[in-house]
Tab-separated table of C-alpha atoms and ligand atoms in Angstrom:
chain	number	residue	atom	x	y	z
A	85	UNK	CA	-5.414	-11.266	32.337
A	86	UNK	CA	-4.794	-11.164	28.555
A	87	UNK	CA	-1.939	-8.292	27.863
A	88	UNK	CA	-1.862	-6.069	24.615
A	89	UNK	CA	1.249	-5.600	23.047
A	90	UNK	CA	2.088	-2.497	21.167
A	91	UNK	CA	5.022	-1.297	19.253
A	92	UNK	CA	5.279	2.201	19.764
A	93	UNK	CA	7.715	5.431	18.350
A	94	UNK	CA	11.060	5.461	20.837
A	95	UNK	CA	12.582	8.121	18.422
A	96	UNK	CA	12.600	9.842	14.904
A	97	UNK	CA	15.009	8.495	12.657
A	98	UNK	CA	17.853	9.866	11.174
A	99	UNK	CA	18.062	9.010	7.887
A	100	UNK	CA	17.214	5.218	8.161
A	101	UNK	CA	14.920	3.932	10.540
A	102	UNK	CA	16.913	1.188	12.996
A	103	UNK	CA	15.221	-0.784	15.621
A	104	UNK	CA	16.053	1.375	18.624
A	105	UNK	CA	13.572	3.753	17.099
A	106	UNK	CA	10.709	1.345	18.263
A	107	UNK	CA	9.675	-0.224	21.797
A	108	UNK	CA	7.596	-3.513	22.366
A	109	UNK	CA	5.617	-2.269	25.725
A	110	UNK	CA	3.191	-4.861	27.042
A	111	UNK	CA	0.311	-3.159	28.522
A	112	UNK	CA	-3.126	-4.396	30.266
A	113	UNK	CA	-5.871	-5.217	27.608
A	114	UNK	CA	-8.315	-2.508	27.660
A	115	UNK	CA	-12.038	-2.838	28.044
A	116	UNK	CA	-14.592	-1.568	25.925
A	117	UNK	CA	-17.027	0.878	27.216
A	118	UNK	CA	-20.897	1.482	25.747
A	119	UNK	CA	-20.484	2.173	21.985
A	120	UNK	CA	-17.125	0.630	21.674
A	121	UNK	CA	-15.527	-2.681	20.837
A	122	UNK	CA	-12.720	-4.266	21.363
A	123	UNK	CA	-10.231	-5.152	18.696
A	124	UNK	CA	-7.873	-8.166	17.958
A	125	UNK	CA	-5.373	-7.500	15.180
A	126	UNK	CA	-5.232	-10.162	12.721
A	127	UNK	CA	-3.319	-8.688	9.987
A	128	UNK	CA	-1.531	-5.543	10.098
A	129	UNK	CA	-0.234	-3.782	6.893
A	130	UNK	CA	3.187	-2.004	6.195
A	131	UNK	CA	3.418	0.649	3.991
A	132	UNK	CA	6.178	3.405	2.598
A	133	UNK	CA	4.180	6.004	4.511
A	134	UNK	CA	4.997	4.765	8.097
A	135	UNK	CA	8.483	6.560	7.503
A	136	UNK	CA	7.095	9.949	6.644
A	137	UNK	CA	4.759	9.502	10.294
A	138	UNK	CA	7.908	8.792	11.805
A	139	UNK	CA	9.689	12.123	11.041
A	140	UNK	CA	8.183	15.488	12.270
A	141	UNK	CA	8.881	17.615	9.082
A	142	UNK	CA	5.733	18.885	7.476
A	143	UNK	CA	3.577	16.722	5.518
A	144	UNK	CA	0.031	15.786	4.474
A	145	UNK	CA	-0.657	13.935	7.846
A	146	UNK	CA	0.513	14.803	11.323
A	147	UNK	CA	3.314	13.134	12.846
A	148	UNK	CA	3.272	9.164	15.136
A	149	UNK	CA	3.591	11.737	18.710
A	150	UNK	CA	6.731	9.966	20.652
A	151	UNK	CA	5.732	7.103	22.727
A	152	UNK	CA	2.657	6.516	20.873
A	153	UNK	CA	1.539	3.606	18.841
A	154	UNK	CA	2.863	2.846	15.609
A	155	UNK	CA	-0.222	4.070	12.791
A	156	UNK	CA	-1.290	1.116	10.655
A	157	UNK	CA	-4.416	-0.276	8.964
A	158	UNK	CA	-5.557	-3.880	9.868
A	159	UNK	CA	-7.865	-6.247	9.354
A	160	UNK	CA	-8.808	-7.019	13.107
A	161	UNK	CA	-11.315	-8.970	14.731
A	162	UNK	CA	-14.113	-8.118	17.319
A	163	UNK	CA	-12.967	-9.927	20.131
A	164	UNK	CA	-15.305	-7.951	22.080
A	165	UNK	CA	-18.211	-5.825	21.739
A	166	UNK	CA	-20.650	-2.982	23.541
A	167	UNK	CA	-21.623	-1.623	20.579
A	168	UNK	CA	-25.083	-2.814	18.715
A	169	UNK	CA	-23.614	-3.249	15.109
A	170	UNK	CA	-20.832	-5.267	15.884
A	171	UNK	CA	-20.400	-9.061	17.401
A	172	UNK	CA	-17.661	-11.202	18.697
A	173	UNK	CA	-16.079	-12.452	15.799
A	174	UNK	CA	-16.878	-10.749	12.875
A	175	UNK	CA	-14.012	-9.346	10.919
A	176	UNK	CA	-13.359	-5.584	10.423
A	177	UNK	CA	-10.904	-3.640	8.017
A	178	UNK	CA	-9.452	-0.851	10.896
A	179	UNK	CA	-6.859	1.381	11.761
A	180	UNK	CA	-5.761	-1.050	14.975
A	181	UNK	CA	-1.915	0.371	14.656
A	182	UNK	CA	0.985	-1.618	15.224
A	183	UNK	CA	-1.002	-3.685	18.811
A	184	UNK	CA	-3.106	-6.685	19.528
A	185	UNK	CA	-5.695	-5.245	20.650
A	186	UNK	CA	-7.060	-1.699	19.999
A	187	UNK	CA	-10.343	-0.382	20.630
A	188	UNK	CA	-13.043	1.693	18.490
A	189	UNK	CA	-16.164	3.454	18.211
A	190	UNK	CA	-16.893	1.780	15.216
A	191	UNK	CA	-16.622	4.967	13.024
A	192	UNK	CA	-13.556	3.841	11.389
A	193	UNK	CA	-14.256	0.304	10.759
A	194	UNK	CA	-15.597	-1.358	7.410
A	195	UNK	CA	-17.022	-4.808	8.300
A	196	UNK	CA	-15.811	-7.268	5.776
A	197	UNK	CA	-17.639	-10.359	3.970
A	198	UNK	CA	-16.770	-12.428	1.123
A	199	UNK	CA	-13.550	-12.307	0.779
A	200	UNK	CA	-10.955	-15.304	-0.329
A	201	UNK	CA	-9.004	-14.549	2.313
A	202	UNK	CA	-8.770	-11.276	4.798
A	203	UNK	CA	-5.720	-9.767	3.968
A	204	UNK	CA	-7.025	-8.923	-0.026
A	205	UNK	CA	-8.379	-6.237	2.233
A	206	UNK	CA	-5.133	-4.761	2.728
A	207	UNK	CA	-4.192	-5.205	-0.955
A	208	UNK	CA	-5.587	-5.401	-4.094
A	209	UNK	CA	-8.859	-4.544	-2.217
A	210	UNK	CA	-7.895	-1.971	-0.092
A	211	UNK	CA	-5.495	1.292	-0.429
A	212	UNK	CA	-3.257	-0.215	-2.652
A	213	UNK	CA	-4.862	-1.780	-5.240
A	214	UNK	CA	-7.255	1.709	-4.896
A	215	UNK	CA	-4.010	3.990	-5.256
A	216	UNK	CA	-2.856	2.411	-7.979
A	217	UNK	CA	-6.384	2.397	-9.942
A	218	UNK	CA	-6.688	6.189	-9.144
A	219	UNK	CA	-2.859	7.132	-10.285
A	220	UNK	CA	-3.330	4.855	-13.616
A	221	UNK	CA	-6.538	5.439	-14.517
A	222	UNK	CA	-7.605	9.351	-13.553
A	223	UNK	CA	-3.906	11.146	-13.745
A	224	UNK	CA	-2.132	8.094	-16.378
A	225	UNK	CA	-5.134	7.696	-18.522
A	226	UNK	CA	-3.677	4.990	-20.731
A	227	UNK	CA	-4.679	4.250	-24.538
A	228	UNK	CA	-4.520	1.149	-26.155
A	229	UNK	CA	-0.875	0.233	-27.720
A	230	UNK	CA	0.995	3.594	-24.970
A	231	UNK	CA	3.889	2.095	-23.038
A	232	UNK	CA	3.250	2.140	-20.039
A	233	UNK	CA	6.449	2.398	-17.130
A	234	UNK	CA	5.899	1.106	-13.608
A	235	UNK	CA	8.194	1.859	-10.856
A	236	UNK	CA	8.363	-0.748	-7.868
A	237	UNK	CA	6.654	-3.066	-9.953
A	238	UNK	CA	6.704	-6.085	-7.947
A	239	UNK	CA	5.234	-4.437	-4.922
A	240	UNK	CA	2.043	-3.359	-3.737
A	241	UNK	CA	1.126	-0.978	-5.822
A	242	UNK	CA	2.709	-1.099	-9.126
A	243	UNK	CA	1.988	-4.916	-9.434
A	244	UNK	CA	-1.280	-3.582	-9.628
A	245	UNK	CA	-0.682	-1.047	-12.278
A	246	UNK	CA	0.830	-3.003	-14.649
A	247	UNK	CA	-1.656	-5.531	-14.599
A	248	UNK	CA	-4.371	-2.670	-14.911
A	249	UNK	CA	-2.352	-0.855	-17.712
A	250	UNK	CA	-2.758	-4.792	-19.078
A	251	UNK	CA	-6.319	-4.603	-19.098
A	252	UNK	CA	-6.942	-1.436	-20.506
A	253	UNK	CA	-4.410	-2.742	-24.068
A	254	UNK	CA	-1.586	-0.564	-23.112
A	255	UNK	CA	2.258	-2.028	-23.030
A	256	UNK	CA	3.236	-2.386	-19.308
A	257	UNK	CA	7.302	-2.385	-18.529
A	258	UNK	CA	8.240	-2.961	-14.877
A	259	UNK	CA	11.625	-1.784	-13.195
A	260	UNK	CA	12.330	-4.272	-9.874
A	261	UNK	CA	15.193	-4.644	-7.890
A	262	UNK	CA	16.756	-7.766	-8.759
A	263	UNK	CA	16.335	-10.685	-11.371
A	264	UNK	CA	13.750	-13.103	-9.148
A	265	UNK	CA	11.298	-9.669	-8.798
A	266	UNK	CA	11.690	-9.381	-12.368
A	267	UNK	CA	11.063	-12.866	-13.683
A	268	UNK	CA	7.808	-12.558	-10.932
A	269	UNK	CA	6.810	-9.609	-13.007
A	270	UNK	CA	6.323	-10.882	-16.190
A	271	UNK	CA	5.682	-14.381	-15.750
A	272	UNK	CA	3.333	-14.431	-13.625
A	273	UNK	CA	1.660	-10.548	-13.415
A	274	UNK	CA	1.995	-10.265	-17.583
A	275	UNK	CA	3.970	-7.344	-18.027
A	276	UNK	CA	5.376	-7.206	-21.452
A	277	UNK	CA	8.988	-6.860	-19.711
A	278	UNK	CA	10.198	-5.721	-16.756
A	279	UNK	CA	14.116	-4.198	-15.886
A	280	UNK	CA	16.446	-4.962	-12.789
A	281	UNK	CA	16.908	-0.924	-11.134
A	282	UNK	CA	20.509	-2.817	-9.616
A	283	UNK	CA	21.783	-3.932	-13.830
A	284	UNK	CA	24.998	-1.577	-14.311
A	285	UNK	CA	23.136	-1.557	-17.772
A	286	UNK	CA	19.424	-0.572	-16.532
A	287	UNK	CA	19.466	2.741	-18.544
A	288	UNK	CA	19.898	1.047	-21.821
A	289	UNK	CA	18.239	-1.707	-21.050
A	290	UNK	CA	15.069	0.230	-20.391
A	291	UNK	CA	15.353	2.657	-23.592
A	292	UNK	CA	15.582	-0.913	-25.538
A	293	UNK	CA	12.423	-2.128	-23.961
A	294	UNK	CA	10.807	1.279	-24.823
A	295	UNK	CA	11.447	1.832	-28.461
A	296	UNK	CA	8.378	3.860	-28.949
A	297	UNK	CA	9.291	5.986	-25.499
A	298	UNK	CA	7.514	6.110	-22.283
A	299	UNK	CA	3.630	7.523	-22.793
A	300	UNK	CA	2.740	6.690	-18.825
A	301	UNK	CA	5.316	6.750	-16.394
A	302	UNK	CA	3.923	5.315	-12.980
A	303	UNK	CA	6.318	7.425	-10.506
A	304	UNK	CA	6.658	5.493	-6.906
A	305	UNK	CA	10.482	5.963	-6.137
A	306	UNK	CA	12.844	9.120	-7.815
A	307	UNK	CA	17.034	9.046	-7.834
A	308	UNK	CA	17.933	7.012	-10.692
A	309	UNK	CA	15.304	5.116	-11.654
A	310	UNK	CA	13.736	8.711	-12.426
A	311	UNK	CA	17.265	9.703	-14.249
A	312	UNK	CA	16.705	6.986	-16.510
A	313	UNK	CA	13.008	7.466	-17.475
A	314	UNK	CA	12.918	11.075	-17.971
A	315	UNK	CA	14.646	11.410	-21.470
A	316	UNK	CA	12.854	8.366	-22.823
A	317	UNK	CA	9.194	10.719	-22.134
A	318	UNK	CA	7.332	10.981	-25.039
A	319	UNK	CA	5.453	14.247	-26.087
A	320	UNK	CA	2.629	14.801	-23.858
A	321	UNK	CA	3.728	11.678	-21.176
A	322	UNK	CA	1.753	11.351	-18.066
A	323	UNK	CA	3.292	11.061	-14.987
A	324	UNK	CA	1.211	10.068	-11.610
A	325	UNK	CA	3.694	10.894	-8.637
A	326	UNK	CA	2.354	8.326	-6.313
A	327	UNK	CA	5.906	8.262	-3.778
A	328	UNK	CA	9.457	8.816	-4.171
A	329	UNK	CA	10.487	6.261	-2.018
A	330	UNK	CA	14.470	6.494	-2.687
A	331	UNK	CA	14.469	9.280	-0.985
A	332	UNK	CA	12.144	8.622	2.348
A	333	UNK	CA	15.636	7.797	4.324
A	334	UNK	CA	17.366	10.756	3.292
A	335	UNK	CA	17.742	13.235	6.314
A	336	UNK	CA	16.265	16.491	5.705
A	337	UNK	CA	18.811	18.827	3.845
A	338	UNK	CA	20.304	16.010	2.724
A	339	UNK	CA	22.375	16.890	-0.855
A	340	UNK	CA	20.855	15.039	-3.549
A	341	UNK	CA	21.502	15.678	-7.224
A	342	UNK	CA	19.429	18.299	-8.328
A	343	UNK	CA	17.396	17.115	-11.018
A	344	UNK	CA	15.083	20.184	-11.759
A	345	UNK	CA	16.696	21.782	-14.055
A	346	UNK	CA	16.414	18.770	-16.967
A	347	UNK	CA	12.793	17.934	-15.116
A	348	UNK	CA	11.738	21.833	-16.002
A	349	UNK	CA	13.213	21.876	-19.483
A	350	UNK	CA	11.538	18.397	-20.123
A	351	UNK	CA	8.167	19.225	-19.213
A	352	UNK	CA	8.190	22.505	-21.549
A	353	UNK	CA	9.604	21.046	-24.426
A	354	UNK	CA	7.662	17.918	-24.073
A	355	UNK	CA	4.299	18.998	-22.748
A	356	UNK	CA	4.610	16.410	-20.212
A	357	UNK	CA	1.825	16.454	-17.330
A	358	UNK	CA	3.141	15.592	-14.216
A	359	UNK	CA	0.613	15.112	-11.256
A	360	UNK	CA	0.881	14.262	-7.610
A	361	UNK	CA	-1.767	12.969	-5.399
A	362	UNK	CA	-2.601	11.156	-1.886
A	363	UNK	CA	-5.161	8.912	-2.000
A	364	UNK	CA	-7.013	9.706	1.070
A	365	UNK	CA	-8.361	12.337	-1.162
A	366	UNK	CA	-10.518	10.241	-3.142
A	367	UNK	CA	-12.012	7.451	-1.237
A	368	UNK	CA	-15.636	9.657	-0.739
A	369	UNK	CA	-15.776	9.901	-5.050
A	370	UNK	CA	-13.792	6.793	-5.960
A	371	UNK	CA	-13.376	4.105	-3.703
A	372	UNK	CA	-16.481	2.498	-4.809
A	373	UNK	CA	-16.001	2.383	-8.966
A	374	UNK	CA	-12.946	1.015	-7.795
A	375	UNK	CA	-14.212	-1.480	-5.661
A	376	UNK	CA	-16.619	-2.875	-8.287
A	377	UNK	CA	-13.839	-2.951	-11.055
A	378	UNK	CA	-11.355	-4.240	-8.768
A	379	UNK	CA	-13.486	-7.341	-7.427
A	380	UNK	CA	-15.096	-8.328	-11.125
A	381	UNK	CA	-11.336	-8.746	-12.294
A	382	UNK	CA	-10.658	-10.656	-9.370
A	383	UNK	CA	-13.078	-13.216	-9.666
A	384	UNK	CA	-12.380	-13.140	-13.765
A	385	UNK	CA	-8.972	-14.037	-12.653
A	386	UNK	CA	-7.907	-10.911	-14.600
A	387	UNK	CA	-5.478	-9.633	-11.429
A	388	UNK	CA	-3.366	-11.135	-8.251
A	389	UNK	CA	-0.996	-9.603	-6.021
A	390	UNK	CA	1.865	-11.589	-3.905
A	391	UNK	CA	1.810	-11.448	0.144
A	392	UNK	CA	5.473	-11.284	1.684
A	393	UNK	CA	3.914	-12.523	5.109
A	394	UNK	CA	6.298	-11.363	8.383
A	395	UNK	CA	4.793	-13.481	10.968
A	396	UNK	CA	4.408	-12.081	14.556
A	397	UNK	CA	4.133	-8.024	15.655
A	398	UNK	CA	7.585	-8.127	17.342
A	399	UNK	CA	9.005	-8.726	13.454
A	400	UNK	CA	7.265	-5.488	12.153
A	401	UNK	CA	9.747	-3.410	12.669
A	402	UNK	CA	12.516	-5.239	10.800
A	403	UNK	CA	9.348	-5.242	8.175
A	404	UNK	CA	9.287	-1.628	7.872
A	405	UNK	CA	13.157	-1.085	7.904
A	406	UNK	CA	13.293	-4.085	4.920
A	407	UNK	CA	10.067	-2.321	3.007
A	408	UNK	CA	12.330	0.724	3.018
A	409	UNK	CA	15.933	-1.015	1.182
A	410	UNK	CA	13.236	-3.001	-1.116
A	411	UNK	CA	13.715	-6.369	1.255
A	412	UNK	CA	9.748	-7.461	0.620
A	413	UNK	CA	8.727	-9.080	-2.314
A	414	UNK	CA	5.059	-8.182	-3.379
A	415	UNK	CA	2.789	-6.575	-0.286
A	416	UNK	CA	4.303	-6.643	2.717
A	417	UNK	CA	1.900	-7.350	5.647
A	418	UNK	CA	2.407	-8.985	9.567
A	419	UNK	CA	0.283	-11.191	10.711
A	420	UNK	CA	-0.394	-10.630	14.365
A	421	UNK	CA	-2.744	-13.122	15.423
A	422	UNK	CA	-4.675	-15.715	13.918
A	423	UNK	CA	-8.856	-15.640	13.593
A	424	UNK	CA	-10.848	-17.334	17.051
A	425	UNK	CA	-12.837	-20.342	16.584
A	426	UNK	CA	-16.304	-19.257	17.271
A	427	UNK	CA	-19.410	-21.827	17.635
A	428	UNK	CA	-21.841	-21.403	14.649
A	429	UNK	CA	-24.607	-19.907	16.267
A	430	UNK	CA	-22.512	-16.820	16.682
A	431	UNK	CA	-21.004	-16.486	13.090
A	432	UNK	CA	-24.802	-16.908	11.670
A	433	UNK	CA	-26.109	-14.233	13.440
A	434	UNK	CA	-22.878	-11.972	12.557
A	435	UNK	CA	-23.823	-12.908	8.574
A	436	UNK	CA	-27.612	-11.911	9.215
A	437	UNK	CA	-26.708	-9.115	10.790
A	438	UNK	CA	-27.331	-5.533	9.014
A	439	UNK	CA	-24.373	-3.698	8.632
A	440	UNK	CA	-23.889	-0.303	9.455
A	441	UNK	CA	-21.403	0.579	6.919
A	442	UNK	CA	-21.725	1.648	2.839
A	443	UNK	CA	-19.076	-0.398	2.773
A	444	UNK	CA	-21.100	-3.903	3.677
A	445	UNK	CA	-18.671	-5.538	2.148
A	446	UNK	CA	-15.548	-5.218	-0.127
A	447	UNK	CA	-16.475	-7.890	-2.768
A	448	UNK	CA	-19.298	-7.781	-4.957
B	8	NDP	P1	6.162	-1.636	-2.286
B	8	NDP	O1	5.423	-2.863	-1.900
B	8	NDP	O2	6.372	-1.380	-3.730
B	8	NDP	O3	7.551	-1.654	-1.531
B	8	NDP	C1	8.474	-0.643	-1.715
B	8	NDP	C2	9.418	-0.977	-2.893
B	8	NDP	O4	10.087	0.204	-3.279
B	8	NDP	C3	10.528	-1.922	-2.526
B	8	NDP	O5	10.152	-3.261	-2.542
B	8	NDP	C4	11.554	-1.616	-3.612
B	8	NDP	O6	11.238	-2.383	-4.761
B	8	NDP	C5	11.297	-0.156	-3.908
B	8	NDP	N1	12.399	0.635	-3.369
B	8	NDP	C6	12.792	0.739	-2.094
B	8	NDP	N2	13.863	1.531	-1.996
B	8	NDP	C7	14.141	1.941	-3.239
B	8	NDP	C8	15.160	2.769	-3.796
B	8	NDP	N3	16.093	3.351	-3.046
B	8	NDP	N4	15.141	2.964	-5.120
B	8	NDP	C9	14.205	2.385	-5.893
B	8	NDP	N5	13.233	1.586	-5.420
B	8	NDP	C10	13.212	1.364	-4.102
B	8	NDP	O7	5.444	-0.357	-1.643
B	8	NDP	P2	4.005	0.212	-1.988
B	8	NDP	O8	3.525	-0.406	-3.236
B	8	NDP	O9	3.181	0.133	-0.792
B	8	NDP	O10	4.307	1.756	-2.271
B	8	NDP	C11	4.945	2.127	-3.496
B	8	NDP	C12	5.043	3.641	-3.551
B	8	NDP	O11	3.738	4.198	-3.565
B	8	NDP	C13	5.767	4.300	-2.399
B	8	NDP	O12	6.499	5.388	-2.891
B	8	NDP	C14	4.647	4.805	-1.525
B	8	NDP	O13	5.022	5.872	-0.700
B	8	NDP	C15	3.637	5.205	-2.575
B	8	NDP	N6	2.256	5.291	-2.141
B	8	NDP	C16	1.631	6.484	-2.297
B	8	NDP	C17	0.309	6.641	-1.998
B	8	NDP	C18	-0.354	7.951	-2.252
B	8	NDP	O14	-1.467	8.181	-1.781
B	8	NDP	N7	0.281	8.837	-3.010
B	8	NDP	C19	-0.472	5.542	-1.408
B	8	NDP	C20	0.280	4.292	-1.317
B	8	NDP	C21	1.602	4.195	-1.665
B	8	NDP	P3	12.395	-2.880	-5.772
B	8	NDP	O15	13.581	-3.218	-4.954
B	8	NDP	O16	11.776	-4.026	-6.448
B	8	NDP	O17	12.652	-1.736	-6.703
């Protein structure tokens, strides 16, 4: 009998996450009942937010109980089905968790056509590209000629935001850790210029790149790379708070500078608008805008977005811990298994199919 493998929560980290705080347990597969199918993980995606599951202090989002599965979001495929919407084969976009095999009622799935290849789902398709859109775009609101800052910009999300920030005729300035991120940045993503966080230098370095000032500054990570931007904000700077990520391994209590002071005194003086948000907030009003934006500029070649591709589930956790010390190198995502072969027959009838889903598919 096939076996599901899952990686699930051992214990809460302290500071850090290390590898004793997950468990590979091999388990029977499970079986779908009436209404259900059975999933097989083809792609699963890590993201910053797995740490904050991990810990139990309070949040937006309950904590990963201990023992249970890893959370995740995954393009899977229905390796088995009782359900009337869904067939053996066709690919899903799901919340399958760190496993092989998971199993659904369907509610939570968006079935998923057209795509150059699967994973976009978990990219600039899916919550990234759509956090980054939202943060620019509704809470940034860049003009034409603004210089626009991007924290993390080689990853996931703020590759997206630069390019975006591109396309709407703003100035887009990345900050990456380390020269190869950097060069990544502009030469192939097109920001104007992009800063190494690690450069003894990087606070001059990024007030010379910014000679106007900062009008949009794209906040994913805090500590110093937040020291550094806030006296370069211009009157009436925006400033999306999409993460804080230098501080997601810091154990609660933990003494950190205290910045408030100069942040409170800076957004009087400056009129500065600083905003956070989660994105699950806005998928019912603005998942689909972004979806149409997101796949024209695809297909006018307008955006792209690097995989760092961990191969195998049993590697995910050294995934997560690398995510965290800024290890990956554009969107970080395991691939678990790899797609069945299934005869024709079956794959037409999947494509003729009517889908259940507003979501019919994530490409126009
Ligand atoms: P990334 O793909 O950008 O990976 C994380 C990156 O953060 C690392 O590669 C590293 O880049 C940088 N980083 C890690 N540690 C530090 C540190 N100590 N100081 C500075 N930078 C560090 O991740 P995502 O694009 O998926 O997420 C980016 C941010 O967006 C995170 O803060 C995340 O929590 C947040 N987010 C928020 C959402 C929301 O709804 N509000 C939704 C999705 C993401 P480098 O070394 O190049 O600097």
């Amino acid at each position: 009998m096939d076996k599901n493998h899952r990686i699930v929560l051992a214990a809460r980290p302290e500071g850090a996450p290390r590898m004793g705080d997950f468990r590979l347990e091999e388990q029977d597969k499970p079986a779908p009942q009436h209404g259900q199918v059975l999933l097989r993980t083809l792609y699963l995606s890590l993201d910053p937010y797995m740490r904050g599951r991990m810990s139990d202090a309070k949040s937006y989002a309950p904590p990963i109980p201990l023992g249970e599965v890893m959370v995740g979001g995954t393009v899977s495929e229905v390796a088995e089905s009782a359900h009337p919407d869904f067939r053996p084969g066709d690919l899903v976009l799901a919340n399958a968790g760190w496993q092989t095999y998971a199993l659904s009622d369907g509610s939570d799935l968006t079935p998923l056509a057209g795509l150059p290849r699967p994973s976009l789902a978990l990219s600039l398709l899916g919550m990234p590209g759509f956090t980054a859109w939202h943060g620019l775009l509704k809470i940034g609101d860049p003009q034409p000629g603004e210089t626009v800052v991007v924290a993390a910009a080689s990853g996931a999300v703020g590759s997206v935001v630069g390019q975006i920030a591109k396309i709407k005729g703003a100035r887009a300035i990345g900050i990456a850790g380390g020269p190869e991120k950097c060069r990544y940045v502009v030469e192939e993503l097109g920001f104007d210029a992009c800063l190494d966080r690690h450069d003894t230098d990087f606070a001059r370095k990024l007030a010379e790149a910014c000679p106007q000032g900062i009008d949009v500054y794209f906040e994913s990570v805090g500590g110093e790379v937040f020291d550094a931007v806030l006296p370069l904000l211009n009157d009436g700077a925006r400033v999306p708070v999409c993460g804080s990520i230098a501080h997601y391994n810091e154990s609660e209590g933990g003494q950190g500078k205290d910045r408030l002071p100069a942040l409170l005194s800076a957004l009087v003086f400056r009129r500065i608008r600083i905003q956070g948000f989660i994105i699950l907030d806005h998928y019912a009003e603005g998942f689909e805008p972004f979806r149409q934006d997101m796949s024209r500029w695809l297909r006018e070649g307008k955006v792209t977005l690097r995989e760092d591709v961990i191969e195998g589930l049993e590697n995910a956790p050294a995934g997560l811990i690398g995510l965290l010390e800024g290890k990956n190198f554009g969107k970080a995502v395991v691939r678990v298994g790899e797609k069945a072969q299934l005869p024709k027959a079956n794959n037409a009838s999947a494509k003729k199919r009517k889908l259940r889903s507003p979501n019919d598919s994530l490409i126009n």
